Amino acid sequence: MPGAAGDSGSGSSRFDILYEDNHLLGIVKPVNIPVQEDATGDPDLLSLLKEDVKERFNKPGNVYMGLVHRLDRPVGGAMIFAKTSKAASRLSESVRSHSFHKVYLTVVHGKPPAAQGRLVHTLLKDAKTNTVTIVRKGTPGGKEAILDYTVIGSAEGYSLLKIDLLTGRSHQIRVQLSGIRCPLYGDQKYGAAVNKPGQQIALWSAVVGFPHPVTKEEIELISLPPQTHPWSLWSQHTQKQAIL
C-alpha cells in the first residue's frame, strides 16, 4: 500500500512519503544519511523528519518520532516511523513477534552457489571498529543471523538478489553475502578487495510490511532503487516483479 490520504500536512515534504496518517510516517530513506545522530555530527534522519513534520503541520513544541527499525547509513529505501509512542510500542512488538517483514534488493559480485537458499551464520559485532564478523556457533556474544535469498538475474559479472531478512542483525546482509564470496557492489567495508572507493553500495530496502498498530490493516511500503548502475542492468519491471 504505497500511500494514505488524510494526513499529509499543509506543506510539501522534503522527503518521498510512501504512507502517512496520524500514527505512522513511511518514507524513502535517502542514501548516506545516518538514521540516528552519530559521531560524525552530520544531519540525521530522525531529527530531519521531526523538523519536517513540525513545519508541515505547524506544530508547536517538540515532535515525537519513534524509531522502529534501522538501515545502515549508505543504504536507502522504505522505512516506517511511529508518530506516537503507542504506535512505536505496537510496531516494536510486531518486530519481536515476526509479523514485521522486510525485503531487500541487492547487487552482488559473482553468483551464489544456488538459485535460492537460506544463509545461517553466527555474527559477532566489534563496537569499537563498527565491524561484524562470522564466528563459530556458541561464540560468546555471537548472534544467529538468518536470511533467504533468491537470484533474480545475472549480468556483467553481477547478480541481482532478493533478500528476505529473517533476523535483524547489524550489517547482516553485507556480512553474510560476503561470507559466501558474493560481496555487495560498492561495499567498502566487507568487499574492499573488489570494490572501488566512492562506489555507492547497492543495497535497497524494497518492502516493509506490518499490521497497522491501530487499525490492524496490513500495510506494505514499496520502494525501488534508483535506475543508476548497477541497478540499471535490470529493468524496474523485473525488480518490481521480484518483490511482489
PDB file of C-alpha atoms in Angstrom:
ATOM      1  CA  MET A   1       0.000   0.000   0.000  1.00  0.00           C
ATOM      2  CA  PRO A   2       2.005   2.966  -1.264  1.00  0.00           C
ATOM      3  CA  GLY A   3       0.123   5.812   0.375  1.00  0.00           C
ATOM      4  CA  ALA A   4      -2.629   7.037   2.642  1.00  0.00           C
ATOM      5  CA  ALA A   5      -4.886  10.043   2.479  1.00  0.00           C
ATOM      6  CA  GLY A   6      -5.922  12.383   5.225  1.00  0.00           C
ATOM      7  CA  ASP A   7      -2.771  13.491   6.999  1.00  0.00           C
ATOM      8  CA  SER A   8      -0.194  14.908   4.625  1.00  0.00           C
ATOM      9  CA  GLY A   9       0.152  18.299   6.272  1.00  0.00           C
ATOM     10  CA  SER A  10      -0.274  21.793   4.921  1.00  0.00           C
ATOM     11  CA  GLY A  11       3.050  21.962   3.091  1.00  0.00           C
ATOM     12  CA  SER A  12       5.088  19.674   0.902  1.00  0.00           C
ATOM     13  CA  SER A  13       7.671  17.379   2.459  1.00  0.00           C
ATOM     14  CA  ARG A  14      11.336  17.319   1.537  1.00  0.00           C
ATOM     15  CA  PHE A  15      11.065  13.509   1.675  1.00  0.00           C
ATOM     16  CA  ASP A  16       9.403  10.972  -0.613  1.00  0.00           C
ATOM     17  CA  ILE A  17       6.426   9.899   1.527  1.00  0.00           C
ATOM     18  CA  LEU A  18       5.128   6.362   0.984  1.00  0.00           C
ATOM     19  CA  TYR A  19       2.480   6.373   3.725  1.00  0.00           C
ATOM     20  CA  GLU A  20       1.250   8.800   6.345  1.00  0.00           C
ATOM     21  CA  ASP A  21      -1.565   9.053   8.856  1.00  0.00           C
ATOM     22  CA  ASN A  22      -1.899  10.232  12.466  1.00  0.00           C
ATOM     23  CA  HIS A  23       0.089   7.245  13.734  1.00  0.00           C
ATOM     24  CA  LEU A  24       2.737   6.454  11.117  1.00  0.00           C
ATOM     25  CA  LEU A  25       5.134   8.008   8.641  1.00  0.00           C
ATOM     26  CA  GLY A  26       6.616   5.866   5.891  1.00  0.00           C
ATOM     27  CA  ILE A  27       9.322   7.376   3.688  1.00  0.00           C
ATOM     28  CA  VAL A  28      12.082   6.551   1.240  1.00  0.00           C
ATOM     29  CA  LYS A  29      15.291   6.931   3.238  1.00  0.00           C
ATOM     30  CA  PRO A  30      17.883   8.855   1.203  1.00  0.00           C
ATOM     31  CA  VAL A  31      21.291   7.185   0.903  1.00  0.00           C
ATOM     32  CA  ASN A  32      24.249   8.328   3.025  1.00  0.00           C
ATOM     33  CA  ILE A  33      22.203   9.869   5.829  1.00  0.00           C
ATOM     34  CA  PRO A  34      22.516   8.306   9.295  1.00  0.00           C
ATOM     35  CA  VAL A  35      19.192   7.237  10.786  1.00  0.00           C
ATOM     36  CA  GLN A  36      20.216   8.496  14.234  1.00  0.00           C
ATOM     37  CA  GLU A  37      22.754  11.058  15.394  1.00  0.00           C
ATOM     38  CA  ASP A  38      26.229   9.565  15.257  1.00  0.00           C
ATOM     39  CA  ALA A  39      29.827  10.561  15.942  1.00  0.00           C
ATOM     40  CA  THR A  40      30.118  12.455  12.638  1.00  0.00           C
ATOM     41  CA  GLY A  41      27.632  15.092  13.765  1.00  0.00           C
ATOM     42  CA  ASP A  42      26.060  15.017  10.283  1.00  0.00           C
ATOM     43  CA  PRO A  43      22.318  15.734   9.987  1.00  0.00           C
ATOM     44  CA  ASP A  44      20.406  12.576  10.909  1.00  0.00           C
ATOM     45  CA  LEU A  45      17.127  11.291   9.522  1.00  0.00           C
ATOM     46  CA  LEU A  46      15.231  11.213  12.816  1.00  0.00           C
ATOM     47  CA  SER A  47      15.958  14.893  13.505  1.00  0.00           C
ATOM     48  CA  LEU A  48      15.205  15.904   9.911  1.00  0.00           C
ATOM     49  CA  LEU A  49      11.841  14.093   9.998  1.00  0.00           C
ATOM     50  CA  LYS A  50      10.862  15.805  13.241  1.00  0.00           C
ATOM     51  CA  GLU A  51      11.654  19.187  11.660  1.00  0.00           C
ATOM     52  CA  ASP A  52       9.739  18.227   8.511  1.00  0.00           C
ATOM     53  CA  VAL A  53       6.574  17.227  10.408  1.00  0.00           C
ATOM     54  CA  LYS A  54       6.818  20.324  12.630  1.00  0.00           C
ATOM     55  CA  GLU A  55       6.933  22.559   9.542  1.00  0.00           C
ATOM     56  CA  ARG A  56       4.235  20.769   7.529  1.00  0.00           C
ATOM     57  CA  PHE A  57       1.715  20.647  10.394  1.00  0.00           C
ATOM     58  CA  ASN A  58       2.755  23.905  12.097  1.00  0.00           C
ATOM     59  CA  LYS A  59       3.223  22.003  15.346  1.00  0.00           C
ATOM     60  CA  PRO A  60       4.361  23.878  18.452  1.00  0.00           C
ATOM     61  CA  GLY A  61       6.912  22.311  20.766  1.00  0.00           C
ATOM     62  CA  ASN A  62       8.664  19.006  20.256  1.00  0.00           C
ATOM     63  CA  VAL A  63       7.505  16.436  17.698  1.00  0.00           C
ATOM     64  CA  TYR A  64       7.530  12.729  18.587  1.00  0.00           C
ATOM     65  CA  MET A  65       9.151  10.377  16.086  1.00  0.00           C
ATOM     66  CA  GLY A  66       9.726   6.756  17.087  1.00  0.00           C
ATOM     67  CA  LEU A  67      12.449   4.645  15.509  1.00  0.00           C
ATOM     68  CA  VAL A  68      11.284   1.060  14.969  1.00  0.00           C
ATOM     69  CA  HIS A  69      13.923  -0.379  12.620  1.00  0.00           C
ATOM     70  CA  ARG A  70      17.217   0.776  11.149  1.00  0.00           C
ATOM     71  CA  LEU A  71      19.081   0.986   7.868  1.00  0.00           C
ATOM     72  CA  ASP A  72      22.851   1.400   7.568  1.00  0.00           C
ATOM     73  CA  ARG A  73      23.931   4.921   6.653  1.00  0.00           C
ATOM     74  CA  PRO A  74      24.787   4.155   2.977  1.00  0.00           C
ATOM     75  CA  VAL A  75      21.567   2.183   2.394  1.00  0.00           C
ATOM     76  CA  GLY A  76      18.367   3.727   1.031  1.00  0.00           C
ATOM     77  CA  GLY A  77      14.752   2.654   0.644  1.00  0.00           C
ATOM     78  CA  ALA A  78      11.495   2.117   2.522  1.00  0.00           C
ATOM     79  CA  MET A  79      11.362   2.897   6.249  1.00  0.00           C
ATOM     80  CA  ILE A  80       8.493   3.269   8.692  1.00  0.00           C
ATOM     81  CA  PHE A  81       8.485   5.610  11.706  1.00  0.00           C
ATOM     82  CA  ALA A  82       5.953   5.975  14.515  1.00  0.00           C
ATOM     83  CA  LYS A  83       4.333   9.351  15.199  1.00  0.00           C
ATOM     84  CA  THR A  84       3.053   8.317  18.647  1.00  0.00           C
ATOM     85  CA  SER A  85       4.568   6.329  21.496  1.00  0.00           C
ATOM     86  CA  LYS A  86       1.659   3.855  21.348  1.00  0.00           C
ATOM     87  CA  ALA A  87       2.306   3.184  17.655  1.00  0.00           C
ATOM     88  CA  ALA A  88       6.036   2.790  18.374  1.00  0.00           C
ATOM     89  CA  SER A  89       5.368   0.270  21.119  1.00  0.00           C
ATOM     90  CA  ARG A  90       2.999  -1.798  18.974  1.00  0.00           C
ATOM     91  CA  LEU A  91       5.307  -1.742  15.952  1.00  0.00           C
ATOM     92  CA  SER A  92       8.215  -2.844  18.142  1.00  0.00           C
ATOM     93  CA  GLU A  93       6.063  -5.746  19.315  1.00  0.00           C
ATOM     94  CA  SER A  94       5.394  -6.623  15.653  1.00  0.00           C
ATOM     95  CA  VAL A  95       9.144  -6.768  15.114  1.00  0.00           C
ATOM     96  CA  ARG A  96       9.574  -9.065  18.128  1.00  0.00           C
ATOM     97  CA  SER A  97       6.704 -11.340  17.059  1.00  0.00           C
ATOM     98  CA  HIS A  98       8.000 -11.534  13.455  1.00  0.00           C
ATOM     99  CA  SER A  99       4.834 -10.030  11.949  1.00  0.00           C
ATOM    100  CA  PHE A 100       7.037  -7.195  10.648  1.00  0.00           C
ATOM    101  CA  HIS A 101       8.712  -8.261   7.405  1.00  0.00           C
ATOM    102  CA  LYS A 102      11.469  -6.705   5.327  1.00  0.00           C
ATOM    103  CA  VAL A 103      12.579  -7.465   1.773  1.00  0.00           C
ATOM    104  CA  TYR A 104      15.724  -6.043   0.210  1.00  0.00           C
ATOM    105  CA  LEU A 105      17.182  -5.907  -3.272  1.00  0.00           C
ATOM    106  CA  THR A 106      20.939  -6.049  -3.663  1.00  0.00           C
ATOM    107  CA  VAL A 107      23.537  -6.393  -6.398  1.00  0.00           C
ATOM    108  CA  VAL A 108      26.483  -8.638  -5.594  1.00  0.00           C
ATOM    109  CA  HIS A 109      29.708  -9.626  -7.271  1.00  0.00           C
ATOM    110  CA  GLY A 110      29.560 -13.092  -8.814  1.00  0.00           C
ATOM    111  CA  LYS A 111      26.729 -15.540  -8.283  1.00  0.00           C
ATOM    112  CA  PRO A 112      25.648 -17.545  -5.218  1.00  0.00           C
ATOM    113  CA  PRO A 113      26.115 -21.335  -5.417  1.00  0.00           C
ATOM    114  CA  ALA A 114      22.355 -21.951  -5.745  1.00  0.00           C
ATOM    115  CA  ALA A 115      19.499 -20.038  -7.396  1.00  0.00           C
ATOM    116  CA  GLN A 116      17.910 -19.674  -3.976  1.00  0.00           C
ATOM    117  CA  GLY A 117      18.877 -20.625  -0.484  1.00  0.00           C
ATOM    118  CA  ARG A 118      18.988 -19.819   3.212  1.00  0.00           C
ATOM    119  CA  LEU A 119      22.091 -18.462   4.920  1.00  0.00           C
ATOM    120  CA  VAL A 120      22.531 -19.144   8.630  1.00  0.00           C
ATOM    121  CA  HIS A 121      25.569 -17.722  10.421  1.00  0.00           C
ATOM    122  CA  THR A 122      26.621 -16.588  13.866  1.00  0.00           C
ATOM    123  CA  LEU A 123      27.702 -12.943  13.800  1.00  0.00           C
ATOM    124  CA  LEU A 124      29.822 -11.039  16.296  1.00  0.00           C
ATOM    125  CA  LYS A 125      29.958  -7.248  16.350  1.00  0.00           C
ATOM    126  CA  ASP A 126      33.008  -5.235  17.363  1.00  0.00           C
ATOM    127  CA  ALA A 127      31.581  -1.964  18.655  1.00  0.00           C
ATOM    128  CA  LYS A 128      34.984  -0.246  18.623  1.00  0.00           C
ATOM    129  CA  THR A 129      35.522  -0.751  14.888  1.00  0.00           C
ATOM    130  CA  ASN A 130      31.809  -0.992  13.960  1.00  0.00           C
ATOM    131  CA  THR A 131      32.508  -4.190  12.054  1.00  0.00           C
ATOM    132  CA  VAL A 132      30.827  -7.591  12.150  1.00  0.00           C
ATOM    133  CA  THR A 133      32.446 -10.973  11.581  1.00  0.00           C
ATOM    134  CA  ILE A 134      31.188 -14.523  11.093  1.00  0.00           C
ATOM    135  CA  VAL A 135      32.184 -16.705  14.047  1.00  0.00           C
ATOM    136  CA  ARG A 136      31.573 -20.246  15.232  1.00  0.00           C
ATOM    137  CA  LYS A 137      28.212 -21.100  16.769  1.00  0.00           C
ATOM    138  CA  GLY A 138      28.426 -20.781  20.548  1.00  0.00           C
ATOM    139  CA  THR A 139      30.962 -17.935  20.458  1.00  0.00           C
ATOM    140  CA  PRO A 140      30.286 -15.609  23.429  1.00  0.00           C
ATOM    141  CA  GLY A 141      28.401 -12.538  22.220  1.00  0.00           C
ATOM    142  CA  GLY A 142      27.594 -14.129  18.872  1.00  0.00           C
ATOM    143  CA  LYS A 143      24.046 -13.820  17.495  1.00  0.00           C
ATOM    144  CA  GLU A 144      22.321 -16.053  14.979  1.00  0.00           C
ATOM    145  CA  ALA A 145      21.630 -14.397  11.618  1.00  0.00           C
ATOM    146  CA  ILE A 146      19.246 -15.862   9.044  1.00  0.00           C
ATOM    147  CA  LEU A 147      18.256 -14.684   5.588  1.00  0.00           C
ATOM    148  CA  ASP A 148      16.715 -16.206   2.471  1.00  0.00           C
ATOM    149  CA  TYR A 149      17.964 -15.146  -0.946  1.00  0.00           C
ATOM    150  CA  THR A 150      16.690 -15.591  -4.496  1.00  0.00           C
ATOM    151  CA  VAL A 151      18.783 -14.851  -7.584  1.00  0.00           C
ATOM    152  CA  ILE A 152      16.674 -12.661  -9.889  1.00  0.00           C
ATOM    153  CA  GLY A 153      19.218 -12.425 -12.676  1.00  0.00           C
ATOM    154  CA  SER A 154      22.906 -12.136 -13.563  1.00  0.00           C
ATOM    155  CA  ALA A 155      24.681  -9.710 -15.896  1.00  0.00           C
ATOM    156  CA  GLU A 156      28.234  -8.457 -16.475  1.00  0.00           C
ATOM    157  CA  GLY A 157      29.612 -10.476 -13.564  1.00  0.00           C
ATOM    158  CA  TYR A 158      26.971  -9.257 -11.101  1.00  0.00           C
ATOM    159  CA  SER A 159      23.801 -10.810  -9.703  1.00  0.00           C
ATOM    160  CA  LEU A 160      20.588  -9.153  -8.571  1.00  0.00           C
ATOM    161  CA  LEU A 161      19.255 -10.793  -5.411  1.00  0.00           C
ATOM    162  CA  LYS A 162      16.021 -10.567  -3.478  1.00  0.00           C
ATOM    163  CA  ILE A 163      16.684 -10.879   0.256  1.00  0.00           C
ATOM    164  CA  ASP A 164      14.059 -11.879   2.826  1.00  0.00           C
ATOM    165  CA  LEU A 165      15.527 -10.836   6.152  1.00  0.00           C
ATOM    166  CA  LEU A 166      14.504 -13.203   8.949  1.00  0.00           C
ATOM    167  CA  THR A 167      16.662 -11.640  11.677  1.00  0.00           C
ATOM    168  CA  GLY A 168      17.796  -8.042  12.031  1.00  0.00           C
ATOM    169  CA  ARG A 169      21.486  -8.155  12.879  1.00  0.00           C
ATOM    170  CA  SER A 170      23.889  -5.277  12.307  1.00  0.00           C
ATOM    171  CA  HIS A 171      25.391  -5.355   8.775  1.00  0.00           C
ATOM    172  CA  GLN A 172      23.793  -8.792   8.372  1.00  0.00           C
ATOM    173  CA  ILE A 173      23.163  -8.881   4.615  1.00  0.00           C
ATOM    174  CA  ARG A 174      26.558  -7.395   3.836  1.00  0.00           C
ATOM    175  CA  VAL A 175      28.479  -9.821   6.065  1.00  0.00           C
ATOM    176  CA  GLN A 176      26.572 -12.977   5.169  1.00  0.00           C
ATOM    177  CA  LEU A 177      26.820 -12.466   1.410  1.00  0.00           C
ATOM    178  CA  SER A 178      30.494 -11.565   1.707  1.00  0.00           C
ATOM    179  CA  GLY A 179      30.812 -14.825   3.661  1.00  0.00           C
ATOM    180  CA  ILE A 180      29.724 -16.821   0.587  1.00  0.00           C
ATOM    181  CA  ARG A 181      32.112 -14.820  -1.614  1.00  0.00           C
ATOM    182  CA  CYS A 182      29.419 -12.606  -3.100  1.00  0.00           C
ATOM    183  CA  PRO A 183      30.223  -9.196  -1.592  1.00  0.00           C
ATOM    184  CA  LEU A 184      27.807  -6.371  -2.315  1.00  0.00           C
ATOM    185  CA  TYR A 185      28.607  -3.959  -5.117  1.00  0.00           C
ATOM    186  CA  GLY A 186      30.108  -0.802  -3.624  1.00  0.00           C
ATOM    187  CA  ASP A 187      30.522  -2.191  -0.088  1.00  0.00           C
ATOM    188  CA  GLN A 188      33.828  -0.734   1.091  1.00  0.00           C
ATOM    189  CA  LYS A 189      33.691  -2.426   4.482  1.00  0.00           C
ATOM    190  CA  TYR A 190      33.072  -6.057   3.513  1.00  0.00           C
ATOM    191  CA  GLY A 191      34.100  -6.047  -0.137  1.00  0.00           C
ATOM    192  CA  ALA A 192      37.076  -3.689  -0.355  1.00  0.00           C
ATOM    193  CA  ALA A 193      39.066  -6.158  -2.477  1.00  0.00           C
ATOM    194  CA  VAL A 194      36.590  -5.957  -5.386  1.00  0.00           C
ATOM    195  CA  ASN A 195      35.024  -2.506  -4.998  1.00  0.00           C
ATOM    196  CA  LYS A 196      36.377   0.914  -5.861  1.00  0.00           C
ATOM    197  CA  PRO A 197      36.399   3.809  -3.373  1.00  0.00           C
ATOM    198  CA  GLY A 198      33.442   6.116  -3.898  1.00  0.00           C
ATOM    199  CA  GLN A 199      31.071   3.483  -5.267  1.00  0.00           C
ATOM    200  CA  GLN A 200      27.579   3.608  -3.750  1.00  0.00           C
ATOM    201  CA  ILE A 201      26.582   0.380  -2.018  1.00  0.00           C
ATOM    202  CA  ALA A 202      23.876  -1.497  -3.973  1.00  0.00           C
ATOM    203  CA  LEU A 203      21.544  -2.435  -1.124  1.00  0.00           C
ATOM    204  CA  TRP A 204      17.962  -1.180  -1.030  1.00  0.00           C
ATOM    205  CA  SER A 205      15.046  -1.591   1.374  1.00  0.00           C
ATOM    206  CA  ALA A 206      12.370  -2.585  -1.151  1.00  0.00           C
ATOM    207  CA  VAL A 207       9.478  -3.752   1.055  1.00  0.00           C
ATOM    208  CA  VAL A 208       8.484  -3.071   4.643  1.00  0.00           C
ATOM    209  CA  GLY A 209       5.261  -4.806   5.713  1.00  0.00           C
ATOM    210  CA  PHE A 210       3.438  -4.873   9.043  1.00  0.00           C
ATOM    211  CA  PRO A 211      -0.024  -4.765  10.634  1.00  0.00           C
ATOM    212  CA  HIS A 212      -1.121  -1.192  11.301  1.00  0.00           C
ATOM    213  CA  PRO A 213      -0.667  -0.596  15.046  1.00  0.00           C
ATOM    214  CA  VAL A 214      -4.199   0.799  15.422  1.00  0.00           C
ATOM    215  CA  THR A 215      -6.420  -0.455  12.571  1.00  0.00           C
ATOM    216  CA  LYS A 216      -4.594  -3.818  12.205  1.00  0.00           C
ATOM    217  CA  GLU A 217      -4.788  -3.407   8.413  1.00  0.00           C
ATOM    218  CA  GLU A 218      -1.828  -4.952   6.589  1.00  0.00           C
ATOM    219  CA  ILE A 219       0.403  -2.137   5.358  1.00  0.00           C
ATOM    220  CA  GLU A 220       3.109  -2.637   2.748  1.00  0.00           C
ATOM    221  CA  LEU A 221       5.583   0.067   1.768  1.00  0.00           C
ATOM    222  CA  ILE A 222       7.314  -0.468  -1.567  1.00  0.00           C
ATOM    223  CA  SER A 223      10.353   1.378  -2.908  1.00  0.00           C
ATOM    224  CA  LEU A 224      12.505   0.586  -5.937  1.00  0.00           C
ATOM    225  CA  PRO A 225      16.184   1.539  -6.214  1.00  0.00           C
ATOM    226  CA  PRO A 226      17.332   4.369  -8.483  1.00  0.00           C
ATOM    227  CA  GLN A 227      17.962   3.413 -12.103  1.00  0.00           C
ATOM    228  CA  THR A 228      21.692   4.012 -11.951  1.00  0.00           C
ATOM    229  CA  HIS A 229      24.495   1.494 -12.432  1.00  0.00           C
ATOM    230  CA  PRO A 230      24.486  -1.341 -11.386  1.00  0.00           C
ATOM    231  CA  TRP A 231      20.713  -1.344 -10.715  1.00  0.00           C
ATOM    232  CA  SER A 232      20.067  -0.328 -14.317  1.00  0.00           C
ATOM    233  CA  LEU A 233      21.374  -3.711 -15.522  1.00  0.00           C
ATOM    234  CA  TRP A 234      17.846  -4.936 -14.717  1.00  0.00           C
ATOM    235  CA  SER A 235      14.575  -3.208 -15.590  1.00  0.00           C
ATOM    236  CA  GLN A 236      12.353  -1.736 -12.900  1.00  0.00           C
ATOM    237  CA  HIS A 237       9.666  -4.149 -14.103  1.00  0.00           C
ATOM    238  CA  THR A 238      11.972  -7.077 -13.314  1.00  0.00           C
ATOM    239  CA  GLN A 239      12.788  -5.608  -9.897  1.00  0.00           C
ATOM    240  CA  LYS A 240       9.127  -4.973  -9.066  1.00  0.00           C
ATOM    241  CA  GLN A 241       8.045  -8.451 -10.152  1.00  0.00           C
ATOM    242  CA  ALA A 242      10.742  -9.905  -7.896  1.00  0.00           C
ATOM    243  CA  ILE A 243       9.410  -8.276  -4.746  1.00  0.00           C
ATOM    244  CA  LEU A 244       5.658  -8.600  -5.295  1.00  0.00           C
TER     245      LEU A 244
END
